[in-house]
Amino acid sequence: MTQRNYKATGINLKAMPMNESDRLVTVLTKEWGLIRAIAPGSRKHKSRLGGRSGLFVVNELLLVKGKSIDKMVQAETQQSFPKLSTDLARLTASQYLAEIALSQALSDQPQEELYYLLLEHLKRLETASKPNILPCLAQATFHLLALAGVAPEVFHCALSRAPLEIELGNPDWKVGFSITSGGVVKPAEIEKIEGDRLQEAQQQYAEYQQERLASQSVHLSNSHGRAAEASGAYSGSSDSESRPSAQMSSAERRQATGLKAKVSKEVARNLGIVDYLSGFELALMQQLSKPELIMMSASLTFPPAGTIGSSQQPLAESGPHQMWRRIEKVLRAYTQYQLDRPIRSAELIDTCFTAPTPVSQTYAP
């Protein structure tokens, strides 16, 4: 970008006041990636750049390159998303996606794929019914992660690489989601790691106990010797030896009881296990990789896809809204781990979707 004046088509993802009447706008353009530009006078009541510098407005821009910040000279609106600002849930979900896009986008490089992908999902959020906003947000997040090459693994175990065979008819079937391993993990693999770590911890504890018993034995021998010299009697030695032994046995039992739980927590922390997903939740998560998301009513059966198999089970008692909330929280934790920063809009997501709402029958973008 060597010329002083240049054109670009982009969407406003961030805006903040600057000086008394200006606004600093961060724009995702398909030609030049992220651009930070001043919209002069845009905060004035009759400014031509006022509405054009608002959030989620797509403009064809004429800009003047500056030393650190460019200047917006002209803007012609090509597209806008007015419904996003009329509903708190839509607006929050849109800002959620904008934060992810801002973290992924590069400057001085074409970002055409990211640009069009974001516009597509903003359009879906704007037209989706209220109950479908959360599923649309989850799929948009998944697609943005896939574009960056860091989509979570949901079809194979992230540790063993073995394919996942979902048992929809088994209510006890579940998989862990590991943010550090990059996706879902079979419980058997987690248990294997826990077993190895438990064996190591038990060996370390046994060595510690041996050292402690040896130290106590030396201490008792010295104490009994001094007592025998002073009184000439050593008859009470058996009782005094039995008490520490009984105390150690009790301490060892208590330690063994809590050791497995501590090891399980340690393994979960190291693997970054944020939650466990049921068969239905994983099946829904596998649908996120598809170009379009088919929303099913709670009274309908879930269609087989991927590794789901041919068996169908009703979602009537499964709570679709609650499942989508869990999926969004899992994806949120994974996205924040990949971006190495929090998603600030996520706090409002929890507020917007606290009460369950029925999922509509279909969604067509």
XYZ file of C-alpha atoms in Angstrom:
365
model
C 0.000 0.000 0.000
C 2.418 2.659 -1.261
C -0.078 5.160 -2.772
C -1.322 7.970 -0.580
C -4.994 7.604 -1.564
C -6.586 4.183 -1.866
C -9.976 2.503 -2.022
C -11.279 -0.418 -0.010
C -14.524 -2.213 0.746
C -14.955 -3.181 4.361
C -17.192 -3.647 7.376
C -16.854 -1.606 10.565
C -16.067 -3.897 13.491
C -15.064 -1.414 16.169
C -15.609 2.293 16.760
C -14.593 4.627 19.544
C -14.787 8.407 20.107
C -11.740 10.455 19.236
C -11.353 14.139 19.980
C -14.556 16.172 20.204
C -16.203 15.228 16.934
C -14.209 12.398 15.339
C -14.468 8.641 15.586
C -11.731 6.009 15.297
C -13.034 3.074 13.273
C -11.487 -0.377 12.833
C -12.537 -1.797 9.484
C -12.126 -5.306 8.092
C -11.539 -4.869 4.356
C -11.287 -7.617 1.796
C -8.408 -5.885 -0.044
C -6.141 -4.717 2.798
C -7.256 -6.596 5.892
C -7.643 -4.564 9.080
C -7.538 -0.785 8.742
C -7.722 1.785 11.528
C -9.040 5.075 10.190
C -10.326 8.353 11.554
C -13.814 9.356 10.448
C -13.522 13.158 10.804
C -16.586 14.930 12.131
C -18.587 11.694 12.244
C -19.927 12.446 15.718
C -21.531 15.682 14.564
C -25.283 15.606 14.134
C -25.403 16.186 10.349
C -22.144 14.466 9.410
C -22.183 12.432 6.189
C -19.892 9.905 7.889
C -22.047 9.589 11.019
C -24.160 6.576 10.109
C -21.510 5.195 7.766
C -19.028 4.882 10.632
C -21.403 2.826 12.787
C -20.906 -0.809 13.715
C -21.530 -3.533 11.129
C -21.947 -1.122 8.221
C -20.338 -2.167 4.926
C -18.887 0.746 2.981
C -16.937 1.387 -0.162
C -14.237 3.660 1.222
C -11.853 6.270 -0.058
C -9.032 6.727 2.410
C -5.884 8.785 2.789
C -2.923 6.971 4.208
C -1.357 8.509 7.295
C 1.791 7.772 9.262
C 0.031 5.614 11.856
C -3.720 6.082 11.313
C -5.455 6.562 7.989
C -8.199 9.080 7.273
C -11.637 8.249 5.896
C -12.423 10.752 3.170
C -15.493 9.229 1.584
C -17.824 6.334 2.368
C -20.668 4.871 0.329
C -22.778 2.321 2.191
C -23.166 -0.996 0.375
C -24.851 -3.051 3.097
C -25.954 -2.773 6.713
C -27.510 -4.974 9.381
C -30.082 -2.763 11.135
C -31.812 -5.623 12.974
C -28.638 -6.495 14.868
C -28.920 -3.359 16.994
C -32.616 -3.837 17.794
C -32.098 -6.974 19.876
C -29.565 -7.371 22.680
C -28.953 -11.061 21.957
C -28.257 -10.418 18.253
C -26.041 -7.433 18.997
C -24.069 -9.349 21.616
C -23.614 -12.347 19.317
C -22.450 -10.022 16.522
C -19.911 -8.328 18.786
C -18.791 -11.795 19.888
C -18.009 -12.681 16.256
C -16.405 -9.290 15.653
C -13.968 -9.906 18.518
C -12.939 -13.230 17.002
C -12.521 -11.702 13.546
C -10.450 -8.832 14.941
C -8.138 -11.332 16.621
C -7.716 -13.375 13.444
C -7.484 -10.671 10.783
C -4.160 -9.394 9.474
C -3.240 -5.915 8.274
C -1.857 -5.001 4.837
C -2.962 -8.373 3.470
C -6.119 -9.429 1.623
C -8.694 -10.965 3.965
C -11.388 -11.786 1.444
C -12.344 -15.190 2.878
C -12.677 -13.859 6.414
C -14.582 -10.826 5.141
C -17.223 -12.807 3.255
C -17.507 -15.473 5.964
C -18.204 -12.847 8.618
C -20.782 -11.090 6.437
C -22.566 -14.384 5.801
C -22.872 -15.209 9.496
C -23.936 -11.674 10.407
C -26.701 -12.047 7.835
C -27.740 -15.343 9.431
C -27.796 -13.789 12.893
C -29.932 -10.926 11.642
C -32.533 -13.191 10.029
C -32.532 -16.030 12.571
C -35.407 -16.395 15.016
C -34.629 -15.639 18.645
C -34.246 -19.313 19.715
C -31.822 -19.933 16.834
C -29.392 -17.133 17.634
C -27.282 -19.290 19.943
C -26.922 -22.197 17.461
C -26.040 -19.697 14.710
C -23.408 -18.147 16.970
C -21.925 -21.566 17.716
C -21.686 -22.443 14.019
C -20.195 -19.061 13.126
C -17.551 -19.529 15.820
C -16.755 -22.996 14.509
C -16.454 -21.709 10.915
C -14.140 -18.867 11.949
C -11.929 -21.345 13.802
C -11.934 -23.638 10.761
C -10.882 -20.765 8.503
C -7.956 -20.099 10.836
C -7.037 -23.801 10.741
C -7.713 -24.452 14.414
C -11.211 -25.958 14.408
C -11.679 -28.461 17.245
C -11.639 -32.173 16.432
C -15.145 -33.556 16.857
C -15.103 -36.696 14.711
C -12.048 -38.455 16.183
C -10.508 -38.700 19.625
C -7.936 -35.926 19.868
C -5.540 -38.224 21.759
C -5.858 -41.647 20.136
C -7.170 -40.451 16.727
C -9.729 -43.268 16.866
C -13.098 -42.456 15.241
C -15.941 -41.655 17.600
C -19.023 -43.842 17.501
C -21.861 -41.989 19.205
C -24.356 -44.086 21.160
C -27.494 -41.961 21.137
C -29.451 -44.659 22.949
C -27.004 -44.744 25.864
C -27.676 -41.899 28.340
C -24.342 -42.609 30.075
C -22.276 -42.195 26.897
C -20.066 -39.117 26.995
C -16.782 -37.637 25.802
C -14.535 -35.037 27.359
C -13.609 -31.823 25.585
C -9.936 -30.928 25.949
C -8.879 -27.444 24.876
C -5.168 -28.284 25.076
C -5.538 -31.519 23.081
C -7.620 -29.792 20.427
C -11.035 -31.403 20.716
C -13.048 -34.279 22.117
C -11.333 -37.077 24.041
C -12.619 -40.545 24.836
C -13.085 -41.226 28.578
C -10.995 -44.401 28.188
C -8.008 -42.291 27.127
C -8.489 -39.985 30.096
C -8.737 -42.975 32.435
C -5.549 -44.407 30.942
C -3.657 -41.195 31.669
C -5.163 -41.094 35.158
C -4.066 -44.702 35.792
C -0.483 -44.003 34.747
C -0.379 -40.841 36.830
C -1.963 -42.605 39.821
C 0.639 -45.371 39.673
C 3.397 -42.768 39.581
C 1.854 -40.868 42.499
C 1.455 -44.060 44.541
C 5.090 -44.932 43.986
C 6.166 -41.465 45.057
C 3.977 -41.703 48.145
C 5.328 -45.160 49.030
C 8.880 -43.831 48.859
C 7.882 -40.923 51.061
C 6.284 -43.288 53.594
C 9.385 -45.469 53.720
C 11.576 -42.460 54.428
C 9.148 -41.262 57.089
C 8.965 -44.675 58.813
C 12.737 -44.973 58.794
C 13.038 -41.543 60.376
C 10.435 -42.385 63.030
C 12.148 -45.709 63.784
C 15.427 -43.946 64.514
C 13.633 -41.421 66.678
C 11.811 -44.145 68.666
C 14.978 -46.138 69.213
C 16.754 -43.104 70.609
C 13.785 -42.241 72.855
C 13.502 -45.816 74.243
C 17.204 -46.000 74.905
C 17.153 -42.822 76.973
C 14.088 -44.020 78.897
C 15.749 -47.380 79.699
C 18.843 -45.680 81.049
C 16.772 -43.401 83.286
C 14.326 -45.962 84.736
C 15.893 -49.326 84.000
C 12.558 -50.469 82.544
C 11.733 -51.092 78.888
C 8.440 -52.858 79.301
C 6.340 -50.103 77.729
C 8.164 -50.205 74.412
C 5.619 -52.400 72.634
C 2.741 -49.998 73.343
C 4.669 -46.939 72.263
C 5.723 -48.631 69.053
C 2.185 -49.727 68.226
C 0.656 -46.256 68.474
C 2.755 -44.588 65.741
C 2.223 -47.639 63.561
C -1.552 -47.365 63.977
C -1.424 -43.622 63.361
C 0.565 -44.108 60.143
C -1.890 -46.752 58.956
C -4.793 -44.358 59.467
C -2.985 -41.513 57.712
C -2.089 -43.782 54.837
C -5.713 -44.825 54.398
C -6.856 -41.219 54.348
C -4.159 -40.329 51.864
C -5.054 -43.224 49.570
C -8.730 -42.226 49.624
C -8.063 -38.714 48.343
C -5.164 -39.550 46.038
C -7.298 -40.759 43.142
C -9.510 -37.669 43.265
C -6.455 -35.413 43.285
C -4.954 -37.252 40.332
C -8.231 -36.949 38.383
C -8.315 -33.193 38.973
C -4.664 -32.861 37.997
C -5.166 -34.773 34.730
C -8.301 -32.777 33.899
C -6.409 -29.546 34.535
C -3.424 -30.600 32.413
C -5.643 -31.741 29.548
C -7.816 -28.655 29.823
C -11.049 -30.647 30.194
C -13.706 -27.940 30.251
C -16.762 -30.214 30.150
C -18.178 -33.585 29.140
C -20.558 -33.795 26.184
C -23.424 -36.243 25.784
C -24.057 -38.132 22.560
C -26.684 -35.625 21.416
C -24.431 -32.669 22.228
C -21.534 -34.118 20.264
C -23.882 -34.906 17.371
C -25.017 -31.283 17.325
C -21.406 -30.139 17.494
C -20.507 -32.287 14.502
C -23.215 -30.482 12.521
C -21.386 -27.178 13.012
C -18.799 -28.097 10.384
C -21.488 -28.179 7.671
C -22.182 -25.136 5.458
C -25.715 -24.793 6.826
C -27.228 -25.700 10.157
C -30.565 -27.504 10.220
C -32.443 -26.716 13.412
C -34.737 -29.428 14.717
C -37.775 -29.081 16.918
C -37.600 -30.727 20.308
C -40.414 -33.070 19.279
C -38.557 -34.352 16.220
C -35.801 -36.921 15.951
C -32.226 -35.930 15.290
C -31.012 -36.882 11.788
C -28.019 -39.186 11.502
C -24.833 -37.505 10.390
C -21.153 -38.300 10.389
C -20.594 -41.125 12.828
C -24.005 -40.937 14.460
C -25.255 -44.113 12.837
C -28.762 -45.136 11.874
C -30.499 -45.101 15.258
C -32.681 -42.077 16.055
C -33.736 -40.861 19.456
C -36.233 -38.137 20.349
C -34.958 -34.817 21.665
C -38.145 -34.179 23.629
C -36.533 -34.582 27.034
C -33.008 -33.537 26.048
C -33.393 -29.774 26.402
C -32.051 -28.459 23.045
C -31.551 -24.950 24.397
C -29.496 -26.185 27.325
C -27.408 -28.352 25.010
C -26.632 -25.367 22.773
C -25.621 -23.358 25.821
C -23.158 -26.076 26.817
C -21.810 -26.272 23.270
C -21.337 -22.501 23.115
C -19.492 -22.475 26.444
C -17.196 -25.283 25.318
C -16.441 -23.485 22.048
C -15.944 -20.229 23.932
C -13.325 -21.772 26.228
C -11.579 -23.364 23.246
C -11.635 -20.117 21.220
C -10.264 -18.076 24.113
C -7.486 -20.638 24.522
C -6.606 -20.425 20.821
C -6.753 -16.616 20.747
C -4.978 -16.351 24.112
C -7.407 -13.644 25.187
C -10.915 -13.472 26.661
C -14.014 -12.743 24.597
C -15.483 -9.789 26.442
C -18.916 -10.043 24.849
C -19.273 -13.568 26.241
C -20.373 -12.236 29.620
C -23.487 -10.750 28.033
C -24.156 -14.009 26.197
C -24.718 -15.689 29.559
C -27.187 -12.951 30.483
C -29.082 -13.091 27.199
C -29.575 -16.853 27.212
C -30.201 -17.738 30.832
C -33.826 -18.757 30.319
C -34.464 -21.727 28.001
C -36.576 -21.072 24.934
C -38.062 -23.557 22.467
C -36.050 -24.125 19.295
C -37.947 -23.462 16.093
C -38.440 -26.213 13.584
C -36.136 -25.101 10.776
C -33.584 -22.477 9.958
C -32.835 -21.398 6.428
C -30.176 -18.740 5.908
